[in-house]
PDB file of C-alpha atoms in Angstrom:
ATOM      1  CA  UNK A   1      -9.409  21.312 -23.851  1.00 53.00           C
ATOM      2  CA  UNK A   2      -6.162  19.749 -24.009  1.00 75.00           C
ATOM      3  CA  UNK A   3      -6.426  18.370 -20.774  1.00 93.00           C
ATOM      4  CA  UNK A   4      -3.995  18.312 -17.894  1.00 96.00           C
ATOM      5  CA  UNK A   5      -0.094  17.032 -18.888  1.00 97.00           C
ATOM      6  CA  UNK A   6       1.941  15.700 -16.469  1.00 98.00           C
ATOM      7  CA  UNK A   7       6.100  14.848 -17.282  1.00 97.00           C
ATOM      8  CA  UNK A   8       7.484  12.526 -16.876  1.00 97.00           C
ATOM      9  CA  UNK A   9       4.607   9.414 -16.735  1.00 96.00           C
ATOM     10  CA  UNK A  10       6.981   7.126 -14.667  1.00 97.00           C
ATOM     11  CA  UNK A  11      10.202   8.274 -12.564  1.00 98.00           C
ATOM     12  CA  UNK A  12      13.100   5.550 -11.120  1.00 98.00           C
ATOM     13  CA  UNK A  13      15.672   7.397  -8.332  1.00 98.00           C
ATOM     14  CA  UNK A  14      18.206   6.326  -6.076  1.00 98.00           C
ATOM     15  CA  UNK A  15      17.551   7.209  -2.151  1.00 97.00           C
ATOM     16  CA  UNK A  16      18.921  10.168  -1.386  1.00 97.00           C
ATOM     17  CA  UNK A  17      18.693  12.370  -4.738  1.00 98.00           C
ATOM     18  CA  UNK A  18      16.629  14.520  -6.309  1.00 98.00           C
ATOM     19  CA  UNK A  19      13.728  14.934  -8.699  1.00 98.00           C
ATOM     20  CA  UNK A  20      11.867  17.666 -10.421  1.00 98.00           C
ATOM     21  CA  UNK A  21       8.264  16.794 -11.721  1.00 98.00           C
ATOM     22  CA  UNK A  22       6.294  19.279 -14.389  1.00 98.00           C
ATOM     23  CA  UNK A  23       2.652  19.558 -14.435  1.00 98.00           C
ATOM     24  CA  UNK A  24       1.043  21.872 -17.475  1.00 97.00           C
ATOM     25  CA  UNK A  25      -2.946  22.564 -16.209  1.00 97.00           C
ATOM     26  CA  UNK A  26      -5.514  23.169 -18.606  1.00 95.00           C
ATOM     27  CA  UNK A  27      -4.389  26.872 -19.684  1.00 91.00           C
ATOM     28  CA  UNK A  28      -7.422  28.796 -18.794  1.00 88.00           C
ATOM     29  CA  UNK A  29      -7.206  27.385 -14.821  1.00 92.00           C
ATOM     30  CA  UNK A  30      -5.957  29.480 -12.037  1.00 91.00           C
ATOM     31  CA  UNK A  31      -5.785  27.145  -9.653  1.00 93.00           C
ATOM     32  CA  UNK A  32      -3.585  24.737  -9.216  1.00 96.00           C
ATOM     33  CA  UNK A  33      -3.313  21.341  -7.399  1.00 96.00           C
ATOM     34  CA  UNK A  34      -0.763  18.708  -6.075  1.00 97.00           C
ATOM     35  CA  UNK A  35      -1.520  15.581  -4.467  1.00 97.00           C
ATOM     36  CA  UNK A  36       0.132  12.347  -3.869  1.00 97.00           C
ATOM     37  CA  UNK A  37      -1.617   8.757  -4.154  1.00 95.00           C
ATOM     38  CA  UNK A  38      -0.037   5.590  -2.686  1.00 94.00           C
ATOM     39  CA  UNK A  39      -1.547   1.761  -3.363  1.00 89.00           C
ATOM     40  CA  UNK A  40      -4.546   1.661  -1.639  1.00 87.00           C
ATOM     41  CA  UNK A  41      -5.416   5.176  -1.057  1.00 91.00           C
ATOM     42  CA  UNK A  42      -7.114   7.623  -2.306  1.00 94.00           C
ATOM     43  CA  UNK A  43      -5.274  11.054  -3.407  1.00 96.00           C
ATOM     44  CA  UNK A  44      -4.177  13.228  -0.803  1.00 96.00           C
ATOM     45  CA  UNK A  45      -3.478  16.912  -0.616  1.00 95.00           C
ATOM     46  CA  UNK A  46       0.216  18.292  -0.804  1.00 96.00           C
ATOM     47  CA  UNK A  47       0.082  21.897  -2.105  1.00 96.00           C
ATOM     48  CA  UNK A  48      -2.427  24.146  -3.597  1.00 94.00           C
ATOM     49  CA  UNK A  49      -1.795  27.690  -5.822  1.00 95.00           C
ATOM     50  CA  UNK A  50      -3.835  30.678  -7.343  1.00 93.00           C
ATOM     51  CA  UNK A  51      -2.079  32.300 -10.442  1.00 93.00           C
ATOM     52  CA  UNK A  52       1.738  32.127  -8.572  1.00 94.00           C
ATOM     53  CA  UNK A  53       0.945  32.554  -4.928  1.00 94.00           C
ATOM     54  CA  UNK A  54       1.262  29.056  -2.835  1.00 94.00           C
ATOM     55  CA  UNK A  55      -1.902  29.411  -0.441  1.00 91.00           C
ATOM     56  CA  UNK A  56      -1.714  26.602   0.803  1.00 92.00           C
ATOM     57  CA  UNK A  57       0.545  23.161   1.817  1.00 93.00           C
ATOM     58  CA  UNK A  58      -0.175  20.457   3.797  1.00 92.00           C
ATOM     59  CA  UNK A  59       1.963  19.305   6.723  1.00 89.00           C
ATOM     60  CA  UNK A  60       2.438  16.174   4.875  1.00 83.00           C
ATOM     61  CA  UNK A  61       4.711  18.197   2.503  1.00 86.00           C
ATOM     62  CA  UNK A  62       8.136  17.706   4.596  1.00 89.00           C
ATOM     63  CA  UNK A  63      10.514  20.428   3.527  1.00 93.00           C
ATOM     64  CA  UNK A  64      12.301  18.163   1.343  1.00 96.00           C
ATOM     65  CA  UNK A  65       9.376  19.217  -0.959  1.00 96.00           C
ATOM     66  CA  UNK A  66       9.062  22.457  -2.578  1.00 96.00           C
ATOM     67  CA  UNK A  67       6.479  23.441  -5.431  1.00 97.00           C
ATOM     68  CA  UNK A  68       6.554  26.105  -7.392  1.00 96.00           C
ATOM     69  CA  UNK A  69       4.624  28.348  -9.954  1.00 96.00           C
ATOM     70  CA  UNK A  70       6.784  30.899 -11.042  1.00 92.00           C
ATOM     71  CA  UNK A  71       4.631  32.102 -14.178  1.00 88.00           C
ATOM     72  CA  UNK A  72       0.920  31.349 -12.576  1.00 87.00           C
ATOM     73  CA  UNK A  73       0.683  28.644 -15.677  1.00 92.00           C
ATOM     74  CA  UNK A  74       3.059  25.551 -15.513  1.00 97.00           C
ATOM     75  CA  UNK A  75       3.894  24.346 -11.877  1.00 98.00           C
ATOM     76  CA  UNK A  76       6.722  22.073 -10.790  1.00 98.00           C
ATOM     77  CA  UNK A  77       7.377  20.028  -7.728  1.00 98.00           C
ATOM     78  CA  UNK A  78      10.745  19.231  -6.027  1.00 98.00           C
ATOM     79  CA  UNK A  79      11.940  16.188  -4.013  1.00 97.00           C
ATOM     80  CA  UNK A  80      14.928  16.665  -2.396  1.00 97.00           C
ATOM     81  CA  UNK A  81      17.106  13.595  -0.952  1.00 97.00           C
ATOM     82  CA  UNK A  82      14.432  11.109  -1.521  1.00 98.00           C
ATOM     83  CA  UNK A  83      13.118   8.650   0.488  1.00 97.00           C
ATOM     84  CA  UNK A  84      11.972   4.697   0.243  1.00 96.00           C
ATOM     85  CA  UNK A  85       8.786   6.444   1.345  1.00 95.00           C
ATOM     86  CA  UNK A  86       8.212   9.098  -1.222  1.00 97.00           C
ATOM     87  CA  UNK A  87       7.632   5.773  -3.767  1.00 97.00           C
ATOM     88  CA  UNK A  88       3.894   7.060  -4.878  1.00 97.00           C
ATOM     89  CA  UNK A  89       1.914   8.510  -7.718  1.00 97.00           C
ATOM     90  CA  UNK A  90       2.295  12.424  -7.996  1.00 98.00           C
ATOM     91  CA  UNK A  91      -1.209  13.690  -9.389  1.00 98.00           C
ATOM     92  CA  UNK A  92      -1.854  17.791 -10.902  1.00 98.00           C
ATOM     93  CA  UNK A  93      -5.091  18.886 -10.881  1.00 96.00           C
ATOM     94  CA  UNK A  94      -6.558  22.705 -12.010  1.00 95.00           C
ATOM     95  CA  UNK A  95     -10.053  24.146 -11.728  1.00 92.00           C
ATOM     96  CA  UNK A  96     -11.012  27.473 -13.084  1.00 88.00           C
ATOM     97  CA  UNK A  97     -11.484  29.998 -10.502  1.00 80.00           C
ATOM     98  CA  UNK A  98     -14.730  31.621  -9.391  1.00 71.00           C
ATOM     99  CA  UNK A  99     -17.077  28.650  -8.894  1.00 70.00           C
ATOM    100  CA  UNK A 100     -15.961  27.008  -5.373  1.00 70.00           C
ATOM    101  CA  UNK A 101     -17.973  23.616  -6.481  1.00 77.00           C
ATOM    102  CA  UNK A 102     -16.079  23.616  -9.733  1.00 83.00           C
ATOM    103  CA  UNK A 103     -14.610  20.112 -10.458  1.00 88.00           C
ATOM    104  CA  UNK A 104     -10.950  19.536 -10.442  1.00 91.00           C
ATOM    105  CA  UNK A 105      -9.090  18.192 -13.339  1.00 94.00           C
ATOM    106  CA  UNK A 106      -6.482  15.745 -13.085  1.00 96.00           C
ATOM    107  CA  UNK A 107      -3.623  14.848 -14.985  1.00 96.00           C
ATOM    108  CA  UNK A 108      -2.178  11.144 -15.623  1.00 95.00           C
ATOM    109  CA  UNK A 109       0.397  11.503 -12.966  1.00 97.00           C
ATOM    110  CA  UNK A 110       3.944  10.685 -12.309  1.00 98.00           C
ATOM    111  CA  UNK A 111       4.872   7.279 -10.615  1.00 97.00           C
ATOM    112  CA  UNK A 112       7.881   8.131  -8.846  1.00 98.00           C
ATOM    113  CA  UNK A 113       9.915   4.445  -7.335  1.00 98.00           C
ATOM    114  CA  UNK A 114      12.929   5.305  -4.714  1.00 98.00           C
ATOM    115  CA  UNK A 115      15.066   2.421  -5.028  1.00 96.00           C
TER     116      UNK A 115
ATOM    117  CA  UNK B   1     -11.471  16.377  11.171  1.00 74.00           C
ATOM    118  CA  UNK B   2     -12.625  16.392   7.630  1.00 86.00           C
ATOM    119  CA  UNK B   3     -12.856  12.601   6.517  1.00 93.00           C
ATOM    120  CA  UNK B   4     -14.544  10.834   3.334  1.00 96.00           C
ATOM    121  CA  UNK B   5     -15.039   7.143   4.151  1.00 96.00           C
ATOM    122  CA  UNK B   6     -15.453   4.779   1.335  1.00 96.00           C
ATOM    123  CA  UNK B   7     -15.977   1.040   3.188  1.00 87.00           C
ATOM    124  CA  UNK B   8     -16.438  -0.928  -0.044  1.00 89.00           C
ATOM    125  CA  UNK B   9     -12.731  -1.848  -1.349  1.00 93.00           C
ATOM    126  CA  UNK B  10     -13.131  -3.982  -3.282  1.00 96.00           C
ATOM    127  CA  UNK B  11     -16.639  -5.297  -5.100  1.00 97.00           C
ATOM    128  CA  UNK B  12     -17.099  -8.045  -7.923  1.00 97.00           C
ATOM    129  CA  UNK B  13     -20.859  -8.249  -9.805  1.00 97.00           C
ATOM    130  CA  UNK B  14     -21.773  -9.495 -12.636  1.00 97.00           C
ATOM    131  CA  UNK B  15     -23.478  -7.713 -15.857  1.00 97.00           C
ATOM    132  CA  UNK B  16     -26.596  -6.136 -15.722  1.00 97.00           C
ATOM    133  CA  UNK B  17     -26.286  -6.504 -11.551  1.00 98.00           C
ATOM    134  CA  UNK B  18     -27.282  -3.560  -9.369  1.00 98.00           C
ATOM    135  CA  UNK B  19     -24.576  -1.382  -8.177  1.00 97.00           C
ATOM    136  CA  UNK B  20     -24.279   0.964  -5.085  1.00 97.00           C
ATOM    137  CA  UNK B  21     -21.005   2.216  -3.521  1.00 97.00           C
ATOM    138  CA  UNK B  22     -21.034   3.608  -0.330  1.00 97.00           C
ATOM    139  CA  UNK B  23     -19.565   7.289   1.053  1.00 97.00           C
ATOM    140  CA  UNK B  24     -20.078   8.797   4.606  1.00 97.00           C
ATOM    141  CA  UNK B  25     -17.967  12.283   4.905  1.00 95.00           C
ATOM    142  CA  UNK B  26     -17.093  14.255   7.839  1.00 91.00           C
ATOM    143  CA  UNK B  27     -17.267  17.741   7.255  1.00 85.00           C
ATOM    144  CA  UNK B  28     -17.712  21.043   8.914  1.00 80.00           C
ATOM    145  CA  UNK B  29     -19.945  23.728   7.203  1.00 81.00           C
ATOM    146  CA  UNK B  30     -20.980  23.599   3.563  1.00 84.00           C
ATOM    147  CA  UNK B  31     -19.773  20.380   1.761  1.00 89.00           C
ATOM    148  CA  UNK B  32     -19.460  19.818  -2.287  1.00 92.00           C
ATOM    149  CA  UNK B  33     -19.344  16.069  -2.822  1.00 95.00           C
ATOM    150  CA  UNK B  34     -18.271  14.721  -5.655  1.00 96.00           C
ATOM    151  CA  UNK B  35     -17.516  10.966  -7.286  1.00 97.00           C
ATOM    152  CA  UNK B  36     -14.659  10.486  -9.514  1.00 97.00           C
ATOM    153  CA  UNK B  37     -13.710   7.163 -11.395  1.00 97.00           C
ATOM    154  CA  UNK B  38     -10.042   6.426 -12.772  1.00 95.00           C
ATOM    155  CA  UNK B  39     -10.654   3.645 -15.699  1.00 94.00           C
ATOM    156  CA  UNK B  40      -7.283   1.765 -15.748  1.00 91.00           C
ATOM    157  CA  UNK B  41      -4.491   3.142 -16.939  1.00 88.00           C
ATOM    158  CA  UNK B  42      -6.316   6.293 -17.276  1.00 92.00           C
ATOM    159  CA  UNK B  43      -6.173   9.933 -14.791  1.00 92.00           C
ATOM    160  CA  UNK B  44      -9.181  10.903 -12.478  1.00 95.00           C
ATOM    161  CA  UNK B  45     -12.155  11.794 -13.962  1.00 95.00           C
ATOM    162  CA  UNK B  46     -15.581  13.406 -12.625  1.00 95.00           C
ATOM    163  CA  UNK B  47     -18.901  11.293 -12.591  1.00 96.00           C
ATOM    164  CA  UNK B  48     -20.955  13.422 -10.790  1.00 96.00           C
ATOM    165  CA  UNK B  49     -21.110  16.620  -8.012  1.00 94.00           C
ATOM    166  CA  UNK B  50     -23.632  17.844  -5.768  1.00 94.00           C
ATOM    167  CA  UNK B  51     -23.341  21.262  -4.278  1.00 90.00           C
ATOM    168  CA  UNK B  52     -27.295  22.692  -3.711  1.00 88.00           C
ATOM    169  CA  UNK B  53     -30.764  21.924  -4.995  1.00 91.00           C
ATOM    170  CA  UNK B  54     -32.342  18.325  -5.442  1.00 94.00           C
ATOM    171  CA  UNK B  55     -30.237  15.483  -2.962  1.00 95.00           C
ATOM    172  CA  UNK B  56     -30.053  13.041  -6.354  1.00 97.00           C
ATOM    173  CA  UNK B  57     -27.811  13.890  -8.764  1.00 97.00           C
ATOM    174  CA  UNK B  58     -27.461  12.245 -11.894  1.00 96.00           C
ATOM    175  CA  UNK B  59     -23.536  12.244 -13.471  1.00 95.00           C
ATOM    176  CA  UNK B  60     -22.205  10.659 -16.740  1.00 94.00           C
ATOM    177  CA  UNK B  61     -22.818   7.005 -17.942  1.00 94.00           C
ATOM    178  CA  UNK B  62     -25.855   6.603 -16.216  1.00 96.00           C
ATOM    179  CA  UNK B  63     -24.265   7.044 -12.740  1.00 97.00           C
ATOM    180  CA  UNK B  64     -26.349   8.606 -10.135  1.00 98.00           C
ATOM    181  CA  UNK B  65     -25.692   9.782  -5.974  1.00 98.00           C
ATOM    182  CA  UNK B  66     -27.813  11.085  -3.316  1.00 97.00           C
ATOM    183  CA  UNK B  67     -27.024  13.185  -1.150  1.00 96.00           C
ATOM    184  CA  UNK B  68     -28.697  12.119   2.623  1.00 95.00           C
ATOM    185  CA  UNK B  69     -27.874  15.164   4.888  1.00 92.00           C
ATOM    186  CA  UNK B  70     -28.699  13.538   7.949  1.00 93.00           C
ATOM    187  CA  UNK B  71     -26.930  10.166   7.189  1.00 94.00           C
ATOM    188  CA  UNK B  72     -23.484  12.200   5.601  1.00 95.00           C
ATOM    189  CA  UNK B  73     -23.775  10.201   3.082  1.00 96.00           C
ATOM    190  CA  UNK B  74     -23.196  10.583  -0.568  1.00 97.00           C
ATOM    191  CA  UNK B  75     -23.831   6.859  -1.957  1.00 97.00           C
ATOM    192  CA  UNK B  76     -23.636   5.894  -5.689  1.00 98.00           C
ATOM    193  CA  UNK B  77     -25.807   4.318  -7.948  1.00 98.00           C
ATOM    194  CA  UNK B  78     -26.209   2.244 -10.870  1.00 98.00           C
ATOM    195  CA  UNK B  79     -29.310  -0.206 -12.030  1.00 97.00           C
ATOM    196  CA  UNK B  80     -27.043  -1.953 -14.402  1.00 97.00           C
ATOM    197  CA  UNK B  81     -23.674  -2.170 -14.630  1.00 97.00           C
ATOM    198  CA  UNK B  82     -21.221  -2.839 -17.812  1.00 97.00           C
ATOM    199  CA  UNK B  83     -17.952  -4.612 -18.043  1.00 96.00           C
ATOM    200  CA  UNK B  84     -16.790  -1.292 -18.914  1.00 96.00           C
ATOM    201  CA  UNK B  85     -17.910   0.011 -15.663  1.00 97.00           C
ATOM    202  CA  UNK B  86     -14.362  -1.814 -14.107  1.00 97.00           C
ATOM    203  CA  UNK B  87     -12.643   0.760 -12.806  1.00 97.00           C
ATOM    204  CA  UNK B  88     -11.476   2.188  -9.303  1.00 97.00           C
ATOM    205  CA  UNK B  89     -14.230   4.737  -7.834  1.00 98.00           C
ATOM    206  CA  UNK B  90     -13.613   8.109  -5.192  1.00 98.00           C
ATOM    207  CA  UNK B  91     -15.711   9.915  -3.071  1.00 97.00           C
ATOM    208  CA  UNK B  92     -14.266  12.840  -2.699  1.00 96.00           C
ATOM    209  CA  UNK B  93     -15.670  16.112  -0.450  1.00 94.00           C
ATOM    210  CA  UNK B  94     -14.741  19.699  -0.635  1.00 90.00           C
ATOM    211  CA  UNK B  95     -15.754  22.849   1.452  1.00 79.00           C
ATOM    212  CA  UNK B  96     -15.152  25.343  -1.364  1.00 71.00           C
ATOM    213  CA  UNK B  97     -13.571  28.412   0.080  1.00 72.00           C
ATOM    214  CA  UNK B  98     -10.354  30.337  -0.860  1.00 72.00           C
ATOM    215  CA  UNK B  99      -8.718  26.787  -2.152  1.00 77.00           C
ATOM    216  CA  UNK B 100     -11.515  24.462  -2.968  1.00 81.00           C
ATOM    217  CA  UNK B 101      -9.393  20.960  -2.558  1.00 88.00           C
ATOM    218  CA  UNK B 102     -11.221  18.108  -2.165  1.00 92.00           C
ATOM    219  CA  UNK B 103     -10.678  15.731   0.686  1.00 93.00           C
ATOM    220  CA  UNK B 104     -10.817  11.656  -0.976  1.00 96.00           C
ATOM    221  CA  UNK B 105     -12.024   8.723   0.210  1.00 97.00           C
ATOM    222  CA  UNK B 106      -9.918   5.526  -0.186  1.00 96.00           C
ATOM    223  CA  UNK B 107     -11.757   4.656  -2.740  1.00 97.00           C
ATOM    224  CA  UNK B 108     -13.554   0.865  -4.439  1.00 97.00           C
ATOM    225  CA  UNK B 109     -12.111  -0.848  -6.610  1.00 97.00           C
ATOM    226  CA  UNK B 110     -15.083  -2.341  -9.396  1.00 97.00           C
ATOM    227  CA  UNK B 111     -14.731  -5.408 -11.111  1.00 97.00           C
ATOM    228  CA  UNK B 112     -17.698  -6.015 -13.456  1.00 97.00           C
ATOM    229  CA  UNK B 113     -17.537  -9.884 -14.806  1.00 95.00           C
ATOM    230  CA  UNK B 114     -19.253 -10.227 -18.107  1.00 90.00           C
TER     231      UNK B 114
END
């Protein structure tokens, strides 16, 4: 188990361009998770997939965001035009599919700061 | 709404002191619960779940939880704690279903003074 990998670890922008993360789930996990944690909070949901197929997003994902999963294994997440406001930690998590109590596992994140 | 309250933020003990964190979730239909800690500088990891069976679970590092259906509540326990028990700590609920994510709680952040 090579554990979740998440590129890059830490992420500096300028308002108003872009930035691509990369998460890499553990390779046997179909499901795949993005969230977004801010100081103070706990993680919250963004975007969820099974294999390639984006079932779900949350409305916090603005469409500035896009996620994607083109192969069913790595995912990556888009920011488009960032924002002061965007300044949090991006977290991937996967779970195997089948058991719907099965634990998710996270990766170390990437801190992205909007300057 | 689905909601995981957490109402400690912040808690300070000493070594060897008792520890119980407090979780209350608001959830419709069947509920997972779950505690994760994130050690510093480290990512999310589990401690413990409950899904069926017996209300007290018992997780890694001597962590336990019990679940209280009638009181939503999905506390944490510890009879002694470690300085290496410093870390930040989530409560975290999920329904299962066709996406199984998991709902957090803001979460408590543990500092254990030796």
């Amino acid at each position: 188990d090579t554990g979740v990998s998440q590129n890059p670890r830490h992420k500096i922008t300028k308002r108003g361009q872009n930035v691509t993360f990369r998460c890499d789930p553990i390779s046997e996990h179909n499901r795949l998770y993005w969230y977004r944690q801010t100081l103070g909070q706990g993680p919250e949901f963004l975007t969820y997939f099974q294999n390639e197929a984006q079932l779900e997003k949350s409305r916090l994902l603005s469409d500035r965001f896009s996620a994607e999963r083109p192969k069913g294994s790595f995912s990556t997440l888009e920011i488009q035009r960032t924002e002061q406001g965007d300044s949090a930690m991006y977290l991937c998590a996967s779970s195997p599919s089948g058991q719907n109590h099965s634990p998710l596992h996270f990766g170390n994140g990437t801190r992205l700061t909007v300057t | 709404a689905q909601s995981v309250s957490q109402h400690n933020h912040h808690v300070i003990l000493s070594e060897a002191a008792s520890l119980e964190l407090g979780c209350n979730y608001s959830y419709g239909g069947t509920v997972n619960l779950f505690w994760y800690v994130q050690y510093p500088g480290q990512h999310l990891q589990l401690l413990l779940k409950y899904f069926s069976g017996d209300p007290l679970v018992k997780g890694i590092k001597g962590f336990e939880a019990e679940f209280i259906k009638s009181k939503f509540s999905f506390n944490l326990r510890k009879p002694s704690v470690q300085w290496s028990d410093t870390a930040e700590y989530f409560c975290a609920a999920g329904g299962g279903g066709a996406t199984n994510k998991l709902i957090f709680g803001t979460g408590t952040l543990l500092a254990v003074q030796p």
